[in-house]
Tab-separated table of N, CA and C in Angstrom:
chain	number	residue	atom	x	y	z
D	1	SER	N	0.831	-1.189	0.000
D	1	SER	CA	0.000	0.000	0.000
D	1	SER	C	0.875	1.251	0.000
D	2	THR	N	0.277	2.354	-0.332
D	2	THR	CA	1.002	3.621	-0.404
D	2	THR	C	1.532	4.022	0.964
D	3	ARG	N	0.734	3.799	2.008
D	3	ARG	CA	1.160	4.195	3.355
D	3	ARG	C	2.391	3.410	3.800
D	4	SER	N	2.427	2.104	3.545
D	4	SER	CA	3.593	1.319	3.961
D	4	SER	C	4.827	1.716	3.166
D	5	LEU	N	4.636	2.033	1.866
D	5	LEU	CA	5.758	2.507	1.053
D	5	LEU	C	6.271	3.837	1.577
D	6	GLN	N	5.357	4.737	1.939
D	6	GLN	CA	5.761	6.036	2.491
D	6	GLN	C	6.510	5.857	3.806
D	7	THR	N	6.034	4.937	4.637
D	7	THR	CA	6.703	4.683	5.917
D	7	THR	C	8.109	4.166	5.698
D	8	ARG	N	8.233	3.196	4.782
D	8	ARG	CA	9.553	2.629	4.492
D	8	ARG	C	10.482	3.695	3.930
D	9	CYS	N	9.965	4.532	3.036
D	9	CYS	CA	10.780	5.606	2.461
D	9	CYS	C	11.198	6.605	3.527
D	10	SER	N	10.342	6.851	4.503
D	10	SER	CA	10.732	7.770	5.574
D	10	SER	C	11.869	7.168	6.393
D	11	GLY	N	11.845	5.841	6.563
D	11	GLY	CA	12.951	5.188	7.259
D	11	GLY	C	14.244	5.300	6.477
D	12	VAL	N	14.156	5.107	5.168
D	12	VAL	CA	15.338	5.257	4.315
D	12	VAL	C	15.825	6.703	4.367
D	13	SER	N	14.895	7.654	4.313
D	13	SER	CA	15.273	9.074	4.367
D	13	SER	C	15.965	9.402	5.679
D	14	TRP	N	15.447	8.857	6.763
D	14	TRP	CA	16.036	9.120	8.068
D	14	TRP	C	17.456	8.569	8.127
D	15	ALA	N	17.615	7.337	7.686
D	15	ALA	CA	18.951	6.725	7.689
D	15	ALA	C	19.867	7.445	6.703
D	16	ARG	N	19.314	7.847	5.547
D	16	ARG	CA	20.115	8.527	4.531
D	16	ARG	C	20.586	9.883	5.013
D	17	ARG	N	19.777	10.555	5.835
D	17	ARG	CA	20.156	11.871	6.325
D	17	ARG	C	21.496	11.833	7.051
D	18	CYS	N	21.698	10.804	7.856
D	18	CYS	CA	22.977	10.712	8.558
D	18	CYS	C	24.103	10.395	7.587
D	19	VAL	N	23.794	9.713	6.469
D	19	VAL	CA	24.814	9.451	5.452
D	19	VAL	C	25.201	10.746	4.766
D	20	LEU	N	24.211	11.536	4.371
D	20	LEU	CA	24.483	12.746	3.618
D	20	LEU	C	25.081	13.855	4.475
D	21	GLU	N	24.924	13.765	5.803
D	21	GLU	CA	25.505	14.768	6.681
D	21	GLU	C	26.995	14.545	6.898
D	22	THR	N	27.523	13.454	6.361
D	22	THR	CA	28.946	13.164	6.519
D	22	THR	C	29.643	13.294	5.170
D	23	ASP	N	30.945	13.408	5.216
D	23	ASP	CA	31.748	13.411	3.997
D	23	ASP	C	32.355	12.032	3.771
D	24	ASN	N	31.753	11.022	4.349
D	24	ASN	CA	32.266	9.673	4.319
D	24	ASN	C	31.973	9.026	2.967
D	25	ILE	N	33.003	8.752	2.192
D	25	ILE	CA	32.844	8.149	0.873
D	25	ILE	C	32.238	6.759	0.970
D	26	ALA	N	32.513	6.051	2.046
D	26	ALA	CA	31.941	4.717	2.223
D	26	ALA	C	30.423	4.805	2.363
D	27	ALA	N	29.951	5.758	3.136
D	27	ALA	CA	28.508	5.918	3.323
D	27	ALA	C	27.830	6.316	2.013
D	28	LEU	N	28.443	7.202	1.273
D	28	LEU	CA	27.879	7.612	-0.010
D	28	LEU	C	27.927	6.465	-1.020
D	29	SER	N	28.970	5.659	-0.962
D	29	SER	CA	29.069	4.489	-1.840
D	29	SER	C	27.963	3.485	-1.523
D	30	ALA	N	27.676	3.301	-0.240
D	30	ALA	CA	26.595	2.394	0.167
D	30	ALA	C	25.251	2.890	-0.346
D	31	LEU	N	25.044	4.198	-0.303
D	31	LEU	CA	23.810	4.774	-0.835
D	31	LEU	C	23.722	4.531	-2.347
D	32	GLY	N	24.830	4.708	-3.043
D	32	GLY	CA	24.864	4.423	-4.484
D	32	GLY	C	24.581	2.957	-4.762
D	33	ALA	N	25.122	2.074	-3.932
D	33	ALA	CA	24.874	0.641	-4.095
D	33	ALA	C	23.398	0.320	-3.908
D	34	ALA	N	22.764	0.958	-2.946
D	34	ALA	CA	21.332	0.726	-2.711
D	34	ALA	C	20.511	1.117	-3.938
D	35	ILE	N	20.870	2.238	-4.545
D	35	ILE	CA	20.163	2.691	-5.754
D	35	ILE	C	20.412	1.711	-6.899
D	36	ALA	N	21.657	1.253	-7.045
D	36	ALA	CA	21.988	0.289	-8.104
D	36	ALA	C	21.264	-1.041	-7.886
D	37	PHE	N	21.172	-1.492	-6.630
D	37	PHE	CA	20.454	-2.734	-6.336
D	37	PHE	C	18.979	-2.612	-6.701
D	38	ALA	N	18.391	-1.448	-6.458
D	38	ALA	CA	16.988	-1.241	-6.827
D	38	ALA	C	16.808	-1.378	-8.339
D	39	GLY	N	17.715	-0.776	-9.095
D	39	GLY	CA	17.658	-0.914	-10.552
D	39	GLY	C	17.860	-2.354	-10.984
D	40	ALA	N	18.814	-3.031	-10.365
D	40	ALA	CA	19.081	-4.434	-10.704
D	40	ALA	C	17.861	-5.304	-10.425
D	41	ALA	N	17.165	-5.034	-9.331
D	41	ALA	CA	15.977	-5.822	-8.986
D	41	ALA	C	14.917	-5.716	-10.075
D	42	ILE	N	14.743	-4.526	-10.597
D	42	ILE	CA	13.756	-4.319	-11.655
D	42	ILE	C	14.162	-5.090	-12.906
D	43	PHE	N	15.417	-4.959	-13.315
D	43	PHE	CA	15.874	-5.645	-14.521
D	43	PHE	C	15.859	-7.165	-14.362
D	44	VAL	N	16.237	-7.655	-13.188
D	44	VAL	CA	16.246	-9.105	-12.954
D	44	VAL	C	14.834	-9.658	-13.056
D	45	LYS	N	13.869	-8.948	-12.510
D	45	LYS	CA	12.475	-9.417	-12.564
D	45	LYS	C	12.023	-9.580	-14.013
D	46	VAL	N	12.398	-8.649	-14.854
D	46	VAL	CA	11.993	-8.699	-16.262
D	46	VAL	C	12.770	-9.774	-17.019
D	47	VAL	N	14.089	-9.764	-16.916
D	47	VAL	CA	14.937	-10.652	-17.718
D	47	VAL	C	14.860	-12.103	-17.247
D	48	SER	N	14.564	-12.329	-15.965
D	48	SER	CA	14.512	-13.707	-15.463
D	48	SER	C	13.376	-14.512	-16.077
D	49	LYS	N	12.447	-13.848	-16.757
D	49	LYS	CA	11.383	-14.568	-17.463
D	49	LYS	C	11.932	-15.299	-18.684
D	50	TYR	N	13.093	-14.842	-19.177
D	50	TYR	CA	13.637	-15.370	-20.429
D	50	TYR	C	14.894	-16.210	-20.250
D	51	ASP	N	15.639	-16.015	-19.163
D	51	ASP	CA	16.908	-16.714	-18.976
D	51	ASP	C	16.999	-17.331	-17.592
D	52	GLN	N	17.853	-18.341	-17.487
D	52	GLN	CA	18.123	-19.008	-16.210
D	52	GLN	C	19.011	-18.128	-15.331
D	53	PRO	N	18.961	-18.307	-13.989
D	53	PRO	CA	19.795	-17.504	-13.093
D	53	PRO	C	21.285	-17.558	-13.427
D	54	ILE	N	21.801	-18.734	-13.783
D	54	ILE	CA	23.231	-18.846	-14.074
D	54	ILE	C	23.592	-18.035	-15.320
D	55	THR	N	22.682	-17.972	-16.285
D	55	THR	CA	22.912	-17.175	-17.495
D	55	THR	C	22.949	-15.692	-17.141
D	56	LEU	N	22.035	-15.265	-16.288
D	56	LEU	CA	22.014	-13.866	-15.870
D	56	LEU	C	23.272	-13.504	-15.084
D	57	MET	N	23.750	-14.436	-14.255
D	57	MET	CA	24.995	-14.193	-13.516
D	57	MET	C	26.161	-14.051	-14.494
D	58	PHE	N	26.190	-14.883	-15.522
D	58	PHE	CA	27.249	-14.815	-16.531
D	58	PHE	C	27.221	-13.463	-17.240
D	59	TYR	N	26.036	-13.041	-17.707
D	59	TYR	CA	25.913	-11.749	-18.377
D	59	TYR	C	26.355	-10.605	-17.469
D	60	SER	N	25.940	-10.674	-16.231
D	60	SER	CA	26.299	-9.630	-15.274
D	60	SER	C	27.813	-9.527	-15.114
D	61	ASN	N	28.460	-10.666	-14.999
D	61	ASN	CA	29.921	-10.659	-14.834
D	61	ASN	C	30.639	-10.193	-16.103
D	62	ILE	N	30.144	-10.601	-17.252
D	62	ILE	CA	30.757	-10.174	-18.519
D	62	ILE	C	30.671	-8.656	-18.674
D	63	VAL	N	29.559	-8.079	-18.288
D	63	VAL	CA	29.401	-6.618	-18.374
D	63	VAL	C	30.239	-5.918	-17.303
D	64	SER	N	30.323	-6.516	-16.116
D	64	SER	CA	31.054	-5.895	-15.006
D	64	SER	C	32.560	-5.839	-15.234
D	65	ILE	N	33.112	-6.843	-15.887
D	65	ILE	CA	34.565	-6.908	-16.058
D	65	ILE	C	35.119	-5.672	-16.761
D	66	PRO	N	34.615	-5.291	-17.931
D	66	PRO	CA	35.179	-4.089	-18.574
D	66	PRO	C	34.958	-2.805	-17.767
D	67	ILE	N	33.844	-2.759	-17.058
D	67	ILE	CA	33.557	-1.567	-16.250
D	67	ILE	C	34.553	-1.444	-15.101
D	68	MET	N	34.966	-2.563	-14.532
D	68	MET	CA	35.836	-2.546	-13.353
D	68	MET	C	37.331	-2.598	-13.667
D	69	VAL	N	37.706	-3.036	-14.849
D	69	VAL	CA	39.125	-3.193	-15.167
D	69	VAL	C	39.867	-1.857	-15.116
D	70	ILE	N	39.334	-0.830	-15.708
D	70	ILE	CA	40.046	0.456	-15.767
D	70	ILE	C	40.296	1.033	-14.375
D	71	PRO	N	39.272	1.148	-13.509
D	71	PRO	CA	39.575	1.652	-12.159
D	71	PRO	C	40.533	0.735	-11.387
D	72	ALA	N	40.399	-0.586	-11.596
D	72	ALA	CA	41.278	-1.521	-10.887
D	72	ALA	C	42.732	-1.330	-11.302
D	73	ILE	N	42.970	-1.142	-12.582
D	73	ILE	CA	44.341	-0.927	-13.073
D	73	ILE	C	44.958	0.326	-12.452
D	74	LEU	N	44.148	1.352	-12.271
D	74	LEU	CA	44.660	2.617	-11.738
D	74	LEU	C	45.145	2.510	-10.296
D	75	VAL	N	44.563	1.597	-9.521
D	75	VAL	CA	44.917	1.505	-8.094
D	75	VAL	C	45.401	0.106	-7.698
D	76	TRP	N	45.763	-0.722	-8.659
D	76	TRP	CA	46.085	-2.122	-8.394
D	76	TRP	C	47.273	-2.287	-7.459
D	77	ILE	N	47.065	-3.107	-6.448
D	77	ILE	CA	48.130	-3.573	-5.550
D	77	ILE	C	47.961	-5.089	-5.499
D	78	THR	N	49.015	-5.817	-5.834
D	78	THR	CA	48.915	-7.274	-5.863
D	78	THR	C	48.646	-7.810	-4.459
D	79	PRO	N	47.566	-8.590	-4.316
D	79	PRO	CA	47.230	-9.116	-2.986
D	79	PRO	C	48.182	-10.244	-2.579
D	80	ASN	N	48.380	-10.374	-1.271
D	80	ASN	CA	49.174	-11.491	-0.767
D	80	ASN	C	48.274	-12.732	-0.658
D	81	PHE	N	48.835	-13.845	-0.206
D	81	PHE	CA	48.084	-15.100	-0.153
D	81	PHE	C	46.861	-14.990	0.751
D	82	GLU	N	47.030	-14.393	1.922
D	82	GLU	CA	45.905	-14.243	2.862
D	82	GLU	C	44.782	-13.406	2.232
D	83	GLN	N	45.146	-12.347	1.560
D	83	GLN	CA	44.156	-11.505	0.901
D	83	GLN	C	43.461	-12.251	-0.236
D	84	LEU	N	44.212	-13.076	-0.970
D	84	LEU	CA	43.610	-13.873	-2.036
D	84	LEU	C	42.561	-14.838	-1.499
D	85	ILE	N	42.845	-15.441	-0.350
D	85	ILE	CA	41.873	-16.343	0.283
D	85	ILE	C	40.611	-15.564	0.647
D	86	LEU	N	40.774	-14.377	1.241
D	86	LEU	CA	39.608	-13.552	1.597
D	86	LEU	C	38.828	-13.125	0.354
D	87	ILE	N	39.531	-12.798	-0.718
D	87	ILE	CA	38.873	-12.421	-1.976
D	87	ILE	C	38.090	-13.610	-2.527
D	88	LEU	N	38.665	-14.797	-2.460
D	88	LEU	CA	37.988	-16.001	-2.931
D	88	LEU	C	36.713	-16.255	-2.114
D	89	LEU	N	36.818	-16.151	-0.797
D	89	LEU	CA	35.645	-16.341	0.059
D	89	LEU	C	34.576	-15.290	-0.237
D	90	MET	N	34.992	-14.057	-0.438
D	90	MET	CA	34.050	-12.988	-0.777
D	90	MET	C	33.362	-13.293	-2.100
D	91	ALA	N	34.119	-13.762	-3.088
D	91	ALA	CA	33.552	-14.081	-4.398
D	91	ALA	C	32.546	-15.224	-4.304
D	92	ILE	N	32.852	-16.223	-3.505
D	92	ILE	CA	31.926	-17.352	-3.325
D	92	ILE	C	30.627	-16.861	-2.683
D	93	CYS	N	30.746	-16.092	-1.608
D	93	CYS	CA	29.549	-15.555	-0.932
D	93	CYS	C	28.742	-14.657	-1.870
D	94	ALA	N	29.430	-13.804	-2.625
D	94	ALA	CA	28.742	-12.902	-3.552
D	94	ALA	C	28.036	-13.677	-4.656
D	95	SER	N	28.656	-14.747	-5.151
D	95	SER	CA	28.027	-15.555	-6.199
D	95	SER	C	26.780	-16.259	-5.681
D	96	ILE	N	26.870	-16.797	-4.488
D	96	ILE	CA	25.703	-17.448	-3.878
D	96	ILE	C	24.590	-16.427	-3.657
D	97	ALA	N	24.937	-15.266	-3.131
D	97	ALA	CA	23.941	-14.216	-2.894
D	97	ALA	C	23.306	-13.758	-4.207
D	98	HIS	N	24.122	-13.587	-5.242
D	98	HIS	CA	23.622	-13.160	-6.550
D	98	HIS	C	22.650	-14.190	-7.114
D	99	ASN	N	22.979	-15.468	-6.977
D	99	ASN	CA	22.109	-16.536	-7.453
D	99	ASN	C	20.769	-16.509	-6.716
D	100	PHE	N	20.810	-16.388	-5.378
D	100	PHE	CA	19.569	-16.324	-4.599
D	100	PHE	C	18.758	-15.078	-4.953
D	101	PHE	N	19.436	-13.967	-5.165
D	101	PHE	CA	18.790	-12.709	-5.544
D	101	PHE	C	18.005	-12.897	-6.841
D	102	ILE	N	18.645	-13.481	-7.842
D	102	ILE	CA	17.995	-13.699	-9.131
D	102	ILE	C	16.828	-14.668	-8.987
D	103	ARG	N	17.035	-15.768	-8.268
D	103	ARG	CA	15.967	-16.751	-8.097
D	103	ARG	C	14.772	-16.162	-7.341
D	104	ALA	N	15.034	-15.370	-6.323
D	104	ALA	CA	13.941	-14.775	-5.549
D	104	ALA	C	13.078	-13.871	-6.425
D	105	TYR	N	13.724	-13.017	-7.214
D	105	TYR	CA	12.960	-12.109	-8.070
D	105	TYR	C	12.299	-12.836	-9.241
D	106	ALA	N	12.867	-13.950	-9.686
D	106	ALA	CA	12.261	-14.719	-10.768
D	106	ALA	C	10.981	-15.403	-10.293
D	107	ILE	N	10.973	-15.863	-9.050
D	107	ILE	CA	9.850	-16.630	-8.523
D	107	ILE	C	8.806	-15.734	-7.848
D	108	GLY	N	9.264	-14.785	-7.029
D	108	GLY	CA	8.350	-14.016	-6.192
D	108	GLY	C	8.003	-12.650	-6.744
D	109	GLU	N	7.093	-12.011	-6.056
D	109	GLU	CA	6.695	-10.651	-6.384
D	109	GLU	C	7.708	-9.668	-5.818
D	110	ALA	N	8.103	-8.706	-6.618
D	110	ALA	CA	9.089	-7.717	-6.184
D	110	ALA	C	8.603	-6.952	-4.953
D	111	SER	N	7.300	-6.725	-4.859
D	111	SER	CA	6.763	-5.973	-3.719
D	111	SER	C	6.938	-6.722	-2.405
D	112	VAL	N	7.091	-8.038	-2.469
D	112	VAL	CA	7.323	-8.843	-1.263
D	112	VAL	C	8.814	-9.077	-1.054
D	113	ILE	N	9.542	-9.363	-2.130
D	113	ILE	CA	10.968	-9.681	-2.040
D	113	ILE	C	11.787	-8.473	-1.598
D	114	ALA	N	11.517	-7.317	-2.183
D	114	ALA	CA	12.320	-6.120	-1.888
D	114	ALA	C	12.339	-5.763	-0.405
D	115	PRO	N	11.194	-5.735	0.266
D	115	PRO	CA	11.254	-5.417	1.702
D	115	PRO	C	12.039	-6.443	2.514
D	116	ILE	N	11.922	-7.717	2.136
D	116	ILE	CA	12.650	-8.754	2.870
D	116	ILE	C	14.147	-8.563	2.704
D	117	ASP	N	14.555	-8.003	1.566
D	117	ASP	CA	15.973	-7.757	1.296
D	117	ASP	C	16.585	-6.814	2.334
D	118	TYR	N	15.749	-6.048	3.016
D	118	TYR	CA	16.267	-5.147	4.054
D	118	TYR	C	16.832	-5.895	5.257
D	119	VAL	N	16.641	-7.212	5.288
D	119	VAL	CA	17.251	-8.010	6.347
D	119	VAL	C	18.773	-7.848	6.310
D	120	ARG	N	19.287	-7.456	5.135
D	120	ARG	CA	20.730	-7.179	5.027
D	120	ARG	C	21.157	-6.124	6.035
D	121	LEU	N	20.258	-5.199	6.358
D	121	LEU	CA	20.586	-4.193	7.377
D	121	LEU	C	20.946	-4.856	8.701
D	122	LEU	N	20.125	-5.825	9.102
D	122	LEU	CA	20.387	-6.524	10.362
D	122	LEU	C	21.689	-7.308	10.301
D	123	ALA	N	21.895	-8.017	9.196
D	123	ALA	CA	23.117	-8.809	9.055
D	123	ALA	C	24.348	-7.911	9.043
D	124	SER	N	24.269	-6.808	8.304
D	124	SER	CA	25.406	-5.877	8.247
D	124	SER	C	25.673	-5.251	9.602
D	125	ALA	N	24.611	-4.895	10.304
D	125	ALA	CA	24.780	-4.303	11.630
D	125	ALA	C	25.433	-5.292	12.588
D	126	ALA	N	25.005	-6.543	12.521
D	126	ALA	CA	25.589	-7.567	13.396
D	126	ALA	C	27.064	-7.784	13.084
D	127	VAL	N	27.397	-7.870	11.799
D	127	VAL	CA	28.797	-8.059	11.401
D	127	VAL	C	29.638	-6.852	11.808
D	128	ASP	N	29.117	-5.652	11.546
D	128	ASP	CA	29.851	-4.436	11.925
D	128	ASP	C	30.139	-4.404	13.416
D	129	PHE	N	29.144	-4.762	14.207
D	129	PHE	CA	29.328	-4.718	15.654
D	129	PHE	C	30.240	-5.844	16.148
D	130	LEU	N	29.953	-7.077	15.710
D	130	LEU	CA	30.693	-8.228	16.223
D	130	LEU	C	32.138	-8.301	15.739
D	131	ILE	N	32.368	-7.957	14.483
D	131	ILE	CA	33.718	-8.095	13.933
D	131	ILE	C	34.515	-6.798	14.026
D	132	PHE	N	33.859	-5.673	13.724
D	132	PHE	CA	34.588	-4.413	13.650
D	132	PHE	C	34.357	-3.494	14.847
D	133	GLY	N	33.404	-3.844	15.722
D	133	GLY	CA	33.140	-3.032	16.908
D	133	GLY	C	32.486	-1.691	16.612
D	134	ILE	N	31.812	-1.588	15.456
D	134	ILE	CA	31.173	-0.327	15.072
D	134	ILE	C	29.812	-0.222	15.747
D	135	ILE	N	29.595	0.882	16.417
D	135	ILE	CA	28.315	1.158	17.070
D	135	ILE	C	27.648	2.287	16.295
D	136	PHE	N	26.368	2.110	15.984
D	136	PHE	CA	25.652	3.068	15.153
D	136	PHE	C	25.161	4.262	15.932
D	137	GLY	N	24.920	5.339	15.182
D	137	GLY	CA	24.325	6.529	15.749
D	137	GLY	C	22.820	6.374	15.876
D	138	VAL	N	22.210	7.307	16.558
D	138	VAL	CA	20.772	7.265	16.805
D	138	VAL	C	19.981	7.339	15.499
D	139	ASN	N	20.387	8.214	14.562
D	139	ASN	CA	19.655	8.343	13.301
D	139	ASN	C	19.634	7.035	12.533
D	140	THR	N	20.744	6.336	12.498
D	140	THR	CA	20.804	5.067	11.786
D	140	THR	C	19.900	4.036	12.459
D	141	LEU	N	19.908	3.987	13.772
D	141	LEU	CA	19.068	3.036	14.491
D	141	LEU	C	17.585	3.336	14.291
D	142	ILE	N	17.204	4.595	14.355
D	142	ILE	CA	15.797	4.964	14.155
D	142	ILE	C	15.363	4.648	12.732
D	143	GLY	N	16.174	5.060	11.747
D	143	GLY	CA	15.840	4.782	10.348
D	143	GLY	C	15.744	3.302	10.072
D	144	SER	N	16.688	2.536	10.585
D	144	SER	CA	16.667	1.084	10.389
D	144	SER	C	15.450	0.458	11.050
D	145	SER	N	15.088	0.938	12.225
D	145	SER	CA	13.905	0.418	12.919
D	145	SER	C	12.639	0.666	12.118
D	146	ILE	N	12.515	1.849	11.554
D	146	ILE	CA	11.347	2.169	10.728
D	146	ILE	C	11.288	1.237	9.519
D	147	ILE	N	12.429	1.039	8.869
D	147	ILE	CA	12.477	0.163	7.692
D	147	ILE	C	12.096	-1.267	8.077
D	148	ILE	N	12.665	-1.781	9.143
D	148	ILE	CA	12.418	-3.162	9.550
D	148	ILE	C	10.958	-3.361	9.943
D	149	LEU	N	10.409	-2.447	10.729
D	149	LEU	CA	9.011	-2.577	11.150
D	149	LEU	C	8.053	-2.484	9.967
D	150	SER	N	8.318	-1.572	9.043
D	150	SER	CA	7.429	-1.474	7.876
D	150	SER	C	7.566	-2.699	6.981
D	151	THR	N	8.768	-3.280	6.923
D	151	THR	CA	8.973	-4.508	6.154
D	151	THR	C	8.169	-5.656	6.750
D	152	LEU	N	8.219	-5.791	8.066
D	152	LEU	CA	7.440	-6.839	8.723
D	152	LEU	C	5.952	-6.649	8.459
D	153	TYR	N	5.496	-5.404	8.494
D	153	TYR	CA	4.090	-5.110	8.207
D	153	TYR	C	3.734	-5.521	6.777
D	154	ILE	N	4.592	-5.186	5.806
D	154	ILE	CA	4.321	-5.505	4.402
D	154	ILE	C	4.266	-7.016	4.194
D	155	VAL	N	5.218	-7.732	4.759
D	155	VAL	CA	5.247	-9.188	4.598
D	155	VAL	C	3.991	-9.806	5.192
D	156	ARG	N	3.597	-9.341	6.368
D	156	ARG	CA	2.389	-9.874	7.012
D	156	ARG	C	1.140	-9.545	6.191
D	157	ARG	N	1.064	-8.309	5.701
D	157	ARG	CA	-0.084	-7.895	4.895
D	157	ARG	C	-0.171	-8.713	3.613
D	158	GLU	N	0.977	-8.916	2.931
D	158	GLU	CA	0.984	-9.688	1.693
D	158	GLU	C	0.580	-11.142	1.945
D	159	ALA	N	1.007	-11.708	3.062
D	159	ALA	CA	0.623	-13.080	3.403
D	159	ALA	C	-0.879	-13.172	3.625
D	160	LYS	N	-1.434	-12.172	4.285
D	160	LYS	CA	-2.875	-12.146	4.529
D	160	LYS	C	-3.648	-12.011	3.210
D	161	ILE	N	-3.162	-11.175	2.305
D	161	ILE	CA	-3.804	-11.000	1.002
D	161	ILE	C	-3.780	-12.314	0.219
D	162	GLN	N	-2.621	-12.996	0.217
D	162	GLN	CA	-2.507	-14.272	-0.488
D	162	GLN	C	-3.439	-15.321	0.107
D	163	LYS	N	-3.553	-15.329	1.430
D	163	LYS	CA	-4.435	-16.283	2.101
D	163	LYS	C	-5.886	-16.023	1.710
D	164	ASN	N	-6.285	-14.749	1.677
D	164	ASN	CA	-7.649	-14.397	1.283
D	164	ASN	C	-7.924	-14.787	-0.170
D	165	LYS	N	-6.939	-14.564	-1.056
D	165	LYS	CA	-7.108	-14.945	-2.461
D	165	LYS	C	-7.280	-16.456	-2.592
D	166	LYS	N	-6.510	-17.193	-1.814
D	166	LYS	CA	-6.584	-18.648	-1.859
D	166	LYS	C	-7.948	-19.124	-1.382
D	167	GLN	N	-8.461	-18.517	-0.306
D	167	GLN	CA	-9.771	-18.893	0.215
D	167	GLN	C	-10.868	-18.553	-0.784
D	168	GLU	N	-10.765	-17.408	-1.445
D	168	GLU	CA	-11.745	-17.029	-2.456
D	168	GLU	C	-11.722	-17.999	-3.623
D	169	PHE	N	-10.531	-18.410	-4.034
D	169	PHE	CA	-10.368	-19.343	-5.147
D	169	PHE	C	-10.991	-20.701	-4.786
D	170	GLU	N	-10.771	-21.162	-3.543
D	170	GLU	CA	-11.291	-22.450	-3.116
D	170	GLU	C	-12.806	-22.440	-3.046
D	171	GLN	N	-13.404	-21.297	-2.790
D	171	GLN	CA	-14.861	-21.192	-2.708
D	171	GLN	C	-15.514	-21.226	-4.081
D	172	ILE	N	-14.737	-20.911	-5.097
D	172	ILE	CA	-15.299	-20.862	-6.465
D	172	ILE	C	-15.492	-22.219	-7.040
């Protein structure tokens, strides 16, 4: 519904405000990534009707390589063995996540999948705190809380709508 979308957007706006109030390139990069993920979700939903997830992953990587080679060459530092292992683990996790991302949007409704994707906020917050000891500011916590609560509301509402549709269908 429009109200739940507005609520979720207000949570994003609240969290984004603390990002934009800083000169932190990492925070701005994360905001750019969020916008890019939104675009990717739309394209995946459309293209997944025609191709398998592994094909879409292949296309994505083929397009990404030329885009990333030039910046990588400009700042390249050869990684040591330990760094190579971490890069390999990151690549494996990213490939698995990309595959699940494509499959979720191919099977489910974007209006249900997208809010659930905000669970990444919780996972990222847990990793930041447990591994890096990063504690969030009040604005980030409030914005994240709004997003999470509105997501739970949307998922519950969509489940109720599906249940009602199923009951109506069974009565016919």
